[in-house]
XYZ file of C-alpha atoms in Angstrom:
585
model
C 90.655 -246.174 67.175
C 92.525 -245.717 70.316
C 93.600 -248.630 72.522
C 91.296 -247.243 75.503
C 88.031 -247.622 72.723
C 89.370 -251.199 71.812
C 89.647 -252.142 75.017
C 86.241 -251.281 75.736
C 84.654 -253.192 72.530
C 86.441 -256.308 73.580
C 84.776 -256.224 77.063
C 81.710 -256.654 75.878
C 83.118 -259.697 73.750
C 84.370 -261.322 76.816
C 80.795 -261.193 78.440
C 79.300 -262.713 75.387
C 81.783 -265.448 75.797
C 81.015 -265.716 79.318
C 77.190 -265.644 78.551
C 78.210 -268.505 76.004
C 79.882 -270.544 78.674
C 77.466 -270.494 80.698
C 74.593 -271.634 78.452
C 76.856 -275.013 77.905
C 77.296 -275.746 81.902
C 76.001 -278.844 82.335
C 73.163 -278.574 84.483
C 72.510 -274.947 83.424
C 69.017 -274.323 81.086
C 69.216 -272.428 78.368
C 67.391 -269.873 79.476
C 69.881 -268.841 81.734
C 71.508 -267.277 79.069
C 68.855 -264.368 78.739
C 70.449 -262.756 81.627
C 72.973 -261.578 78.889
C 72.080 -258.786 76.663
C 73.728 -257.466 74.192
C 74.610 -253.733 74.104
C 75.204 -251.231 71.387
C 77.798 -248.400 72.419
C 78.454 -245.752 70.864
C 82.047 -244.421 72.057
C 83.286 -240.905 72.169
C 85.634 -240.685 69.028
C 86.417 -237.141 68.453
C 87.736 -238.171 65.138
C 84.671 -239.749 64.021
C 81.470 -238.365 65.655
C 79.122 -240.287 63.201
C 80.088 -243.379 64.255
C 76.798 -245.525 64.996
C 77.163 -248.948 66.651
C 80.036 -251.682 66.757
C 79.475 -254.856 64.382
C 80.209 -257.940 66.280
C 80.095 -261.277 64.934
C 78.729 -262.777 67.668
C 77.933 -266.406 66.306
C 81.904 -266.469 64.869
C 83.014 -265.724 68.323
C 80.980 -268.334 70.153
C 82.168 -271.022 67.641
C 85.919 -270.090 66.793
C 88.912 -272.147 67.820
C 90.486 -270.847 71.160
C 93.394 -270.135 69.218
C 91.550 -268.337 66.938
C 91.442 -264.371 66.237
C 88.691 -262.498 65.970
C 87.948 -259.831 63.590
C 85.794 -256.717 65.077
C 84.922 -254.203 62.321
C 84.165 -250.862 63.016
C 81.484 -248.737 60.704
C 81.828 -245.022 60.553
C 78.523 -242.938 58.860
C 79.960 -240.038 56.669
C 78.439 -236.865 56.891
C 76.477 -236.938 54.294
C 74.631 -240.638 54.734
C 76.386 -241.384 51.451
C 78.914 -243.932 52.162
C 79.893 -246.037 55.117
C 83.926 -246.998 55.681
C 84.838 -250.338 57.534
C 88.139 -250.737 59.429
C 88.169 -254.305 60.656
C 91.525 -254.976 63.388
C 92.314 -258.536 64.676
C 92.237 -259.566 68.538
C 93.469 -262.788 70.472
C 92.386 -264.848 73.813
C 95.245 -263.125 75.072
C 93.886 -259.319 74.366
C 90.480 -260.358 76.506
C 92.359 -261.146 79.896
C 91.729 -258.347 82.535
C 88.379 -257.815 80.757
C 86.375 -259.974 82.914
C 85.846 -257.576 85.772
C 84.481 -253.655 85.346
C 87.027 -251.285 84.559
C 86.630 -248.400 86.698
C 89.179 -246.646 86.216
C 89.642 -242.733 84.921
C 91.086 -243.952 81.234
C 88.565 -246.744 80.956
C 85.479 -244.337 81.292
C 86.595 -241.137 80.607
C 84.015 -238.264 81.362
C 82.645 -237.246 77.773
C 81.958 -240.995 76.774
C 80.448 -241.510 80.273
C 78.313 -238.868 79.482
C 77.302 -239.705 76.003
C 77.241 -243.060 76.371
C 73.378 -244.870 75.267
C 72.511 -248.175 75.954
C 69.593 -249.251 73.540
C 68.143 -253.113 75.632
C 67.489 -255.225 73.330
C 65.757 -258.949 74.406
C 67.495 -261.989 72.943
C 65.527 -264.600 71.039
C 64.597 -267.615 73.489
C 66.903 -270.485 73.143
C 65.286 -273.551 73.178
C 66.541 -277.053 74.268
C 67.171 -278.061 70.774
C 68.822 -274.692 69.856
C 72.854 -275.890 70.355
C 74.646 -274.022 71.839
C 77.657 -274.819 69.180
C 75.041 -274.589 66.013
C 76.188 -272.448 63.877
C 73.005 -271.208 62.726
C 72.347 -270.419 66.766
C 70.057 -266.983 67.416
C 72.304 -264.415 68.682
C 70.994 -261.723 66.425
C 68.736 -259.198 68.365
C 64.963 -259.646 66.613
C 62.636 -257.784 69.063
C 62.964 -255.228 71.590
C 62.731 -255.468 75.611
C 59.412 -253.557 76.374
C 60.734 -250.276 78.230
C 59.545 -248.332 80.839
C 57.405 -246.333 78.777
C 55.599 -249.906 76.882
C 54.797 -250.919 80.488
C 53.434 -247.409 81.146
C 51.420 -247.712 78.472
C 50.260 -251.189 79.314
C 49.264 -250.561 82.768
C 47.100 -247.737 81.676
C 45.195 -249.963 79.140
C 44.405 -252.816 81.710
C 43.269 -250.204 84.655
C 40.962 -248.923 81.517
C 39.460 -252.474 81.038
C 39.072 -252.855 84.839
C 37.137 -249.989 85.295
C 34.842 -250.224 82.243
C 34.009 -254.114 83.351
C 33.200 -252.789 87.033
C 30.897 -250.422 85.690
C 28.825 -252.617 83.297
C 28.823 -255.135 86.113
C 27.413 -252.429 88.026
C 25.021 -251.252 85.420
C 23.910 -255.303 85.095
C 22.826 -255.369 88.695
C 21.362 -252.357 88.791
C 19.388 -253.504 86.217
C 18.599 -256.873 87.536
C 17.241 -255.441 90.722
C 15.043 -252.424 88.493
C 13.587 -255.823 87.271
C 13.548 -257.761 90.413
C 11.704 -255.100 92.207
C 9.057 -254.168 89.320
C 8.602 -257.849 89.089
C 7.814 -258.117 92.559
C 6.138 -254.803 93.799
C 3.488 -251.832 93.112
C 3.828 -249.332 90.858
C 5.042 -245.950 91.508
C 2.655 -242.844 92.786
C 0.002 -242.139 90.694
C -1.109 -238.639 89.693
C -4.569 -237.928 88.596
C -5.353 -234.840 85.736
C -8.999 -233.774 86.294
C -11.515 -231.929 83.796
C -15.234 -231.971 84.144
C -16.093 -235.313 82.327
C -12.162 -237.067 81.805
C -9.468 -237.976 84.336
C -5.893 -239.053 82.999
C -4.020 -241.844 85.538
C -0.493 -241.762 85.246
C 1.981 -243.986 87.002
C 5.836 -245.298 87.375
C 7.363 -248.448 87.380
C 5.671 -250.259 84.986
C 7.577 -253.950 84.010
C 6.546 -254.904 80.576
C 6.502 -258.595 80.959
C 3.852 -257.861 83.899
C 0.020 -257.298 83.964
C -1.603 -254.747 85.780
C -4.921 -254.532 86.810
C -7.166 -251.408 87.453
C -9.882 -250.617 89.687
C -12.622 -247.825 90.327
C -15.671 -246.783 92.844
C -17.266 -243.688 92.823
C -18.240 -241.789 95.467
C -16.723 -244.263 97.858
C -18.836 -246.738 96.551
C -17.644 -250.431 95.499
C -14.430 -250.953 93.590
C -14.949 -252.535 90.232
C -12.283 -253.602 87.842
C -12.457 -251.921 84.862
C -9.063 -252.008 82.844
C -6.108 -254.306 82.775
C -3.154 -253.344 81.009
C 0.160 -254.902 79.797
C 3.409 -254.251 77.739
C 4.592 -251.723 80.145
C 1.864 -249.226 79.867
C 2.033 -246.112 82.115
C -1.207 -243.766 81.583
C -4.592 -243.963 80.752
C -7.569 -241.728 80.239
C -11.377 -242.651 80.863
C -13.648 -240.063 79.654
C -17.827 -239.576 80.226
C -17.224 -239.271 83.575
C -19.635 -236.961 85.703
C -18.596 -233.634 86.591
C -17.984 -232.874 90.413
C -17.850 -236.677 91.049
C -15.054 -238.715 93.928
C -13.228 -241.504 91.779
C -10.712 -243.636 93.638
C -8.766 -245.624 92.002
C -6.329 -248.537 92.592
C -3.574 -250.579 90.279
C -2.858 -253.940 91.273
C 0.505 -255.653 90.002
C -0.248 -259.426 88.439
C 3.098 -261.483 89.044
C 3.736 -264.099 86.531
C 3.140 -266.121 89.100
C -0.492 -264.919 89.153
C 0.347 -263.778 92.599
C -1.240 -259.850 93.289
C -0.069 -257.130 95.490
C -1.902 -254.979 97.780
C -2.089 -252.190 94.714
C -1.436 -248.462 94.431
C -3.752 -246.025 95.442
C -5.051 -242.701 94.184
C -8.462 -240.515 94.393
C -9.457 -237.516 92.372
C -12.717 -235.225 91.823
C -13.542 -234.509 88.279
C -13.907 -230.990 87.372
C -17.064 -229.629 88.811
C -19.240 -227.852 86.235
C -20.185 -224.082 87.013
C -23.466 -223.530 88.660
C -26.323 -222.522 86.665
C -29.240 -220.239 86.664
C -27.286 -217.724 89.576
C -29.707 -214.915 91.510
C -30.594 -212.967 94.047
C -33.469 -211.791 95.953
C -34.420 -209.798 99.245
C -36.269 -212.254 101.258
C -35.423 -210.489 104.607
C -34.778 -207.591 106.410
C -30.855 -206.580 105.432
C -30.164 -209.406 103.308
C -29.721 -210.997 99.788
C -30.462 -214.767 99.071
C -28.497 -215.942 96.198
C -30.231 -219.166 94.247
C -28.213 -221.609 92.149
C -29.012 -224.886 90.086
C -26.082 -227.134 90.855
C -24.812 -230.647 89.059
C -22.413 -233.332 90.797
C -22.187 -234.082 94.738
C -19.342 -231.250 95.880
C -20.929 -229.578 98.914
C -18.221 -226.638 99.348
C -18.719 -223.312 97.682
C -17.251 -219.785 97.550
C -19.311 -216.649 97.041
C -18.193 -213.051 96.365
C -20.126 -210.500 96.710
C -19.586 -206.643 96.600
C -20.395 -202.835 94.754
C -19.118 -203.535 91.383
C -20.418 -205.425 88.433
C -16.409 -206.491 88.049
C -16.217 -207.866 92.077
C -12.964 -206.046 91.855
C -13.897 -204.997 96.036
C -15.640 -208.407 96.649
C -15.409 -210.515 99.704
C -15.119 -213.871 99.422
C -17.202 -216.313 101.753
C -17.003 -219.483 102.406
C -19.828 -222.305 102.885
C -20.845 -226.039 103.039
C -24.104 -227.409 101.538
C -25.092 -227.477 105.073
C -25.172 -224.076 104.945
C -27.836 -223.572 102.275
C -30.774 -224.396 101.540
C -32.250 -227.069 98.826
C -35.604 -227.418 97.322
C -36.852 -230.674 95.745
C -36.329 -228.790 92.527
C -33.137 -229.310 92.868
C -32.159 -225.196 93.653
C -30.226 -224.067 96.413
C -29.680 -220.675 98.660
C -27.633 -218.991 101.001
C -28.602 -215.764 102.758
C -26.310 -212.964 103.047
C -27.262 -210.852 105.602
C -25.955 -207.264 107.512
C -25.989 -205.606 103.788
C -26.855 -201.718 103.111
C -30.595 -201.189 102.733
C -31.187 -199.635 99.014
C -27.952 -200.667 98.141
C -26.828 -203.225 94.937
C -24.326 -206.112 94.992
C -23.002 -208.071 92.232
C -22.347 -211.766 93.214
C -20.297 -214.776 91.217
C -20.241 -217.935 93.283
C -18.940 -221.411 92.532
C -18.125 -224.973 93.860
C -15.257 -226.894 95.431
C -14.452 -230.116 95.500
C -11.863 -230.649 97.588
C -8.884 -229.027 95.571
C -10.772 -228.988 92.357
C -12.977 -225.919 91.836
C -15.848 -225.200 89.008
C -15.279 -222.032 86.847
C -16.826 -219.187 88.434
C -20.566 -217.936 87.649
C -21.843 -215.345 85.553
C -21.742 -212.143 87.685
C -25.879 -211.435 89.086
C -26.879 -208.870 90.674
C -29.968 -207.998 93.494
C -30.659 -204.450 95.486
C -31.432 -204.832 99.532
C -34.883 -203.180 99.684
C -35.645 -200.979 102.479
C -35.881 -202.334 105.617
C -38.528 -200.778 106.866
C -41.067 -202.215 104.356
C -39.550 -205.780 104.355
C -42.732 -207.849 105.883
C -41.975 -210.915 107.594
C -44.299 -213.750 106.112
C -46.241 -216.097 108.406
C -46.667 -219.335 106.385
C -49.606 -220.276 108.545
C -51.914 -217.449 107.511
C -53.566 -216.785 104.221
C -51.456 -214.987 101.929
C -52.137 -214.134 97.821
C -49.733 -212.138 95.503
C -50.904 -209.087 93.342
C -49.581 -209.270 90.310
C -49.019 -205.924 87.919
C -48.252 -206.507 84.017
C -46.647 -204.066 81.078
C -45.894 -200.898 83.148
C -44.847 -198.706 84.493
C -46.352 -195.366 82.360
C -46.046 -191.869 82.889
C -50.105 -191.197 83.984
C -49.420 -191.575 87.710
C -51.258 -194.996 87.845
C -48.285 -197.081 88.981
C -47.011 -194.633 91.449
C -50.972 -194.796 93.074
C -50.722 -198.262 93.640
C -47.334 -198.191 95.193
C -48.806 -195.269 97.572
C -51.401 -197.493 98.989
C -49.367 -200.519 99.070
C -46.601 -198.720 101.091
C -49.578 -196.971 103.229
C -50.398 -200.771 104.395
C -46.776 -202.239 104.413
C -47.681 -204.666 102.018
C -45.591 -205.700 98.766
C -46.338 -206.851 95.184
C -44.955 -208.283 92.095
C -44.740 -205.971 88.758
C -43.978 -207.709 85.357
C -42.548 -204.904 83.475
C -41.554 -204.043 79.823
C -37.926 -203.444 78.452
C -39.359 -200.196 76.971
C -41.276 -198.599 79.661
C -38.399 -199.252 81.898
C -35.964 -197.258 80.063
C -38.929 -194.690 79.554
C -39.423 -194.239 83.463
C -36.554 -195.478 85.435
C -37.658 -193.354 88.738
C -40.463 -195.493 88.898
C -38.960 -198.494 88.372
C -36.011 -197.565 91.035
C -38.905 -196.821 93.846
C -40.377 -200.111 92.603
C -37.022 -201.716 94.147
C -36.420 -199.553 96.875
C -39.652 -200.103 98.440
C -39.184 -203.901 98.650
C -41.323 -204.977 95.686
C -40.411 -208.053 93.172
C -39.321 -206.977 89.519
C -40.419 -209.255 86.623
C -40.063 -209.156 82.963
C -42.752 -209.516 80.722
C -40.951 -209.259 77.235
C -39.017 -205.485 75.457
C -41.971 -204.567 74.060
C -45.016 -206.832 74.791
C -45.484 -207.259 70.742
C -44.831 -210.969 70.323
C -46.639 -213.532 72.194
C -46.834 -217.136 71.976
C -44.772 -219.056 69.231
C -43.626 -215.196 67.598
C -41.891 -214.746 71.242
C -37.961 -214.832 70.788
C -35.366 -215.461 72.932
C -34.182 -211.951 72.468
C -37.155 -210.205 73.292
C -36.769 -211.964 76.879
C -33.215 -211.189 76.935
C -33.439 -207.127 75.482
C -36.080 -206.878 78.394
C -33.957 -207.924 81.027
C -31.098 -205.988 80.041
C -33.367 -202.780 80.141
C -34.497 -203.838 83.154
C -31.062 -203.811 85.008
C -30.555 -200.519 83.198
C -33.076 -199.030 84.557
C -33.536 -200.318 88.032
C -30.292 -201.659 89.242
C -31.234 -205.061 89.128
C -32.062 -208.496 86.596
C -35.129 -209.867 87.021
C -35.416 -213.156 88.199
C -39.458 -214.052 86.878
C -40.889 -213.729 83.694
C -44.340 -213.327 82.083
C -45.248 -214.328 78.849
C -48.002 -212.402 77.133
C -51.145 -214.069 76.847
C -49.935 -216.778 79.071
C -49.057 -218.445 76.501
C -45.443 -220.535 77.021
C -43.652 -222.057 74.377
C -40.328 -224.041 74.179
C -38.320 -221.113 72.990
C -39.915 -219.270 76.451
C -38.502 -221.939 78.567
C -35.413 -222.835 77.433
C -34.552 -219.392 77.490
C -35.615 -218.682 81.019
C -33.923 -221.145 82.106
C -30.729 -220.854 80.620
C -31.108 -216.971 82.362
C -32.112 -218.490 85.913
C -35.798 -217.103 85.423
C -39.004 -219.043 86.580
C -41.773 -218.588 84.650
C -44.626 -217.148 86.680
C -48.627 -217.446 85.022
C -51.403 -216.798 87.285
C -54.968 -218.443 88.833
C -57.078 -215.585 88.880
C -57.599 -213.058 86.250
C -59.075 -209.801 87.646
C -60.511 -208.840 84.326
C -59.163 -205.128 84.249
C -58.335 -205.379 80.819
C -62.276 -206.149 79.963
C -64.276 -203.915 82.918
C -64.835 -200.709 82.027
C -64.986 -199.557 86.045
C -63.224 -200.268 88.913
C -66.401 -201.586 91.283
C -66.747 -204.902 88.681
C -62.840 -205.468 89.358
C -63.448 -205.351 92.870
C -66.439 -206.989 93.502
C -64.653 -210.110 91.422
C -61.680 -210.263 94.017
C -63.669 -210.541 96.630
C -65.938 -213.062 95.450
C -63.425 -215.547 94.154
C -60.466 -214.573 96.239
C -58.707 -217.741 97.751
C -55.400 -218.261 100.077
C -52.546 -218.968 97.690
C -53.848 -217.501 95.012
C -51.816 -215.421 92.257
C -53.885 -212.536 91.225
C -53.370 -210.508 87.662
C -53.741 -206.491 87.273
C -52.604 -204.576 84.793
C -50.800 -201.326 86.324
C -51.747 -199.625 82.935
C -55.420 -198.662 83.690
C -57.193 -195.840 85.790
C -59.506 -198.470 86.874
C -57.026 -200.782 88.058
C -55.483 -198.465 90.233
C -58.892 -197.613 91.800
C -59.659 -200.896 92.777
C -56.724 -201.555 94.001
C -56.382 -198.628 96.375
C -59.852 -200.214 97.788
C -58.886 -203.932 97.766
C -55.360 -203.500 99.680
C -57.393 -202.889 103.335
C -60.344 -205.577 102.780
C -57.603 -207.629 101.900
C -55.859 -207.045 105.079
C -58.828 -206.507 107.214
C -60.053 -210.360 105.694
C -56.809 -211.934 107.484
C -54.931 -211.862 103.948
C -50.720 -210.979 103.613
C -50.123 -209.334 100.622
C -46.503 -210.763 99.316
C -44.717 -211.272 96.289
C -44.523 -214.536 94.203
C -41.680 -215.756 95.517
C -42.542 -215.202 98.884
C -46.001 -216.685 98.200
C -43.961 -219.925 96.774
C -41.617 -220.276 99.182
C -43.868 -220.024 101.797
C -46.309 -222.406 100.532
C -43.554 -225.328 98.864
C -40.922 -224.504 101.309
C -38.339 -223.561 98.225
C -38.520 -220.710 96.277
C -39.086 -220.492 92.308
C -36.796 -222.663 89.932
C -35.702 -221.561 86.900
C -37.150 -223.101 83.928
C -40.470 -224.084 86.121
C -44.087 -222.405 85.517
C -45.641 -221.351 88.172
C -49.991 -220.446 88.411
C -50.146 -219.835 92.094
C -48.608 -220.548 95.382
C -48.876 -224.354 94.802
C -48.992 -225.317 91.455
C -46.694 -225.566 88.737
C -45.474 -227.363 85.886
């Protein structure tokens, strides 16, 4: 080793012996002595590049004899790890003076072992008041490292970690606290309402577990009456057998545990309404259609299309209010659509509203504007009776005689016809229509009566008859007169009123037509609901005679329904039998 390298190694001796001094000042704590660290240095040997650190008996320097040497031993690393050489050389007191100031100069620090020198900072053990300074067994031996720059790094990032995650649970804990405060303390959220015809579903936010909540009902803006409470955070609830087309309002009060209540939440729903029932459609006067409906639940809006086509696909779509219609004690109602094409057919669907909630539309029905010209306008406060024709029309002229004459006298009548003379003569049956007359149904064939009659052979009739004529008739017949359960339950699930009569003319049993007549006019009575049979020469004799004495006694000749509605003030229900202008079932 040079004397340059030397000279370096035993500066760093002379700091640890200053370091040393200065623990032992009096007055000085020992502490003071961590300002000293100790340094490894690797010099710039060319001759030995492997060379690692100096060795430096530290504790033999502190505690030698100022007259002492002191051995410094230098280790060298071979090349190949294998075996380590010591060269140990012997320095005075003397060889440390100059050392105690930095040694700037060029040979002190040349350039390569400026360049290459590493400083590794090592913290010394703490000395403690006991620790002497002189001890031999004192802690100058490096046991730990200094944290470096990279340690506090490190360090810094961990505790801005911690900060942040305990701001954002304390965050989370008083968001928390005032989710709980506030549910503790107030209503509960909006609550929605899912309608059907005979259910509604509540649903609501906000609920607090550890609160009770009360709920209340009315109907139809009636009284409020509690009728659930709920707990343990509950959020929805269905009540079912509700009534269709029915205002429910609702309201959920909040129970503190304090037993104080709040004002409540509100919310107000129609169930569904259900679709109207037993839909028709008649030509009560001039230009017009009246459509007739059975209706459940309280809504009073409705829509009604009407148009050309059996599928509505050109209908218009009206409007209306139940103050717009009319309602018989039966519990039917009507609306009149008037400026329609005379001869013409419309198809009609109609249903009600509720607010935003709206019933399933209705079966498509059907009626045909009769001709205007034969419509009669009816004056309830003169006599009236209906003639009645049963189980045409047939193909021997007989029903086209009586329309001739009632035509002649502007007059109009009611014909109960079968499913299979309808199809048979459709002309007829069309005229029938056209010239303002009422279409019944008095079973397909007229084979069954009583208890044998089927709800089919009601049905098969009508569907014939809207074949045939354009239209679906609205009345029906039963042979014989004789009604059964099957007869009504039917007719009314098809909107039909069952029509019967007062007064039998007897065709069926005279033999000529001057006992027919001379029967009608004997017995004939305001109101009344007469009974021919359009089947019979006979029939259509007398009747070609009885239409003017008829007229000429102060008597309108009208159809049943007219008859009815003139004389109860609502026209035919369905379901209802009906003998005359004012009696019925």
């Amino acid at each position: 080793m040079t004397d340059i390298e030397n000279k370096h190694e035993l500066k760093k001796l002379a700091h640890l012996r200053e370091a040393s001094a200065v623990s032992d000042a009096p007055g000085r704590s020992a502490k003071k002595a961590r300002s000293f660290r100790q340094e490894t240095y690797r010099p710039a040997d060319p001759d030995h590049p492997k060379m690692q650190k100096v060795i430096i008996n530290s504790a033999a320097f502190i505690n030698r004899a100022p007259e002492e040497d002191l051995d410094i031993s230098y280790v060298y690393d071979n090349d190949d790890n294998t075996e380590t050489d010591t060269k140990t050389s012997s320095v005075s007191d003397d060889f440390f003076n100059g050392f105690n100031e930095p040694d700037n100069s060029e040979d002190a620090h040349p350039e390569e072992t400026v360049t290459e020198r590493q400083y590794n900072e090592t913290a010394e053990e703490d000395l403690t008041e006991e620790d002497s300074p002189k001890s031999a067994t004192r802690k100058n031996s490096v046991s730990s490292r200094k944290p470096s720059k990279t340690d506090n790094s490190n360090t810094g990032l961990v505790l801005k970690r911690a900060l942040c995650i305990a701001a954002i649970v304390v965050a989370v804990v008083l968001v928390l606290i005032l989710i709980i405060s506030g549910s503790n303390s107030g209503n509960v959220g909006e609550i929605t309402v899912e309608s059907t015809n005979t259910s509604q579903t509540l649903k609501w936010s906000g609920s607090n577990p550890r609160l009770t909540y009360e709920i209340y009902r009315s109907e139809n803006n009636g009284s409020p009456v509690l009728i659930d409470t709920v707990t343990d955070g509950v959020n929805s609830i269905t009540y079912n057998n509700l009534t269709p087309g029915t205002h429910y309002n609702y309201r959920i009060v909040t129970v503190k545990q304090n037993g104080e209540k709040t004002e409540g939440t509100y919310a107000e729903s129609y169930t569904t309404p259900e679709a109207v029932s037993s839909p028709s459609a008649v030509t009560l006067e001039k230009n017009s259609l009246t459509a007739r409906w059975s209706l459940n639940g309280s809504c009073d809006e409705y829509q009604l299309q009407y148009g050309k086509y059996d599928n509505l696909r050109d209908a218009v779509t009206i409007s209306f209010t139940m103050n717009d219609t009319v309602s018989d004690a039966d519990g039917t109602y009507s609306y009149t659509i008037g400026n329609l094409t005379e001869d013409e057919t419309y198809y009609m669907s109609i249903r009600t509203l509720c607010k935003d909630t709206a019933s399933e539309w209705s079966n498509v029905f059907s009626g045909t504007v009769t001709e205007a010209s034969q419509i009669k306008d009816v004056d309830s406060g003169q006599p009236m009776v209906a003639l009645t024709f049963d189980g045409g029309p047939d193909g021997n002229g007989y029903t086209e005689r009586i329309l001739n004459v009632l035509a002649e006298h502007n007059s109009h009548a009611t014909f109960f016809q079968t499913g299979e003379h309808a199809l048979e003569y459709p002309d007829i049956m069309k005229r029938i229509i056209a010239e303002g007359h009422e279409m019944g149904n008095h079973t397909y064939d007229e084979s069954h009566a009583g208890d044998e009659v089927t709800a089919d052979d009601i049905i098969s009739a009508n569907t014939a008859i809207q074949s045939a004529s354009g239209i679906s008739p609205l009345l029906f017949r039963a042979p014989q007169g004789l009604v059964t359960d099957t007869i009504k339950e039917t007719c009314a699930a098809n909107g039909m009123s069952i029509v019967l009569w007062n007064f039998d003319s007897h065709d069926w049993e005279y033999t000529d037509s001057d006992s027919i007549i001379d029967r009608i006019k004997t017995y004939v009575e305001d109101g009344d609901i007469i009974q021919f049979r359009n089947i019979y020469d006979e029939t259509a004799t007398a009747i070609e005679e009885l239409v003017p004495y008829l007229i000429d006694n102060g008597y309108q000749l009208v159809t049943v329904s007219q008859l009815i509605n003139a004389k109860t003030e609502s026209l035919p229900a369905a379901g209802i039998t009906y003998y005359s202008g004012t009696q019925s079932e």
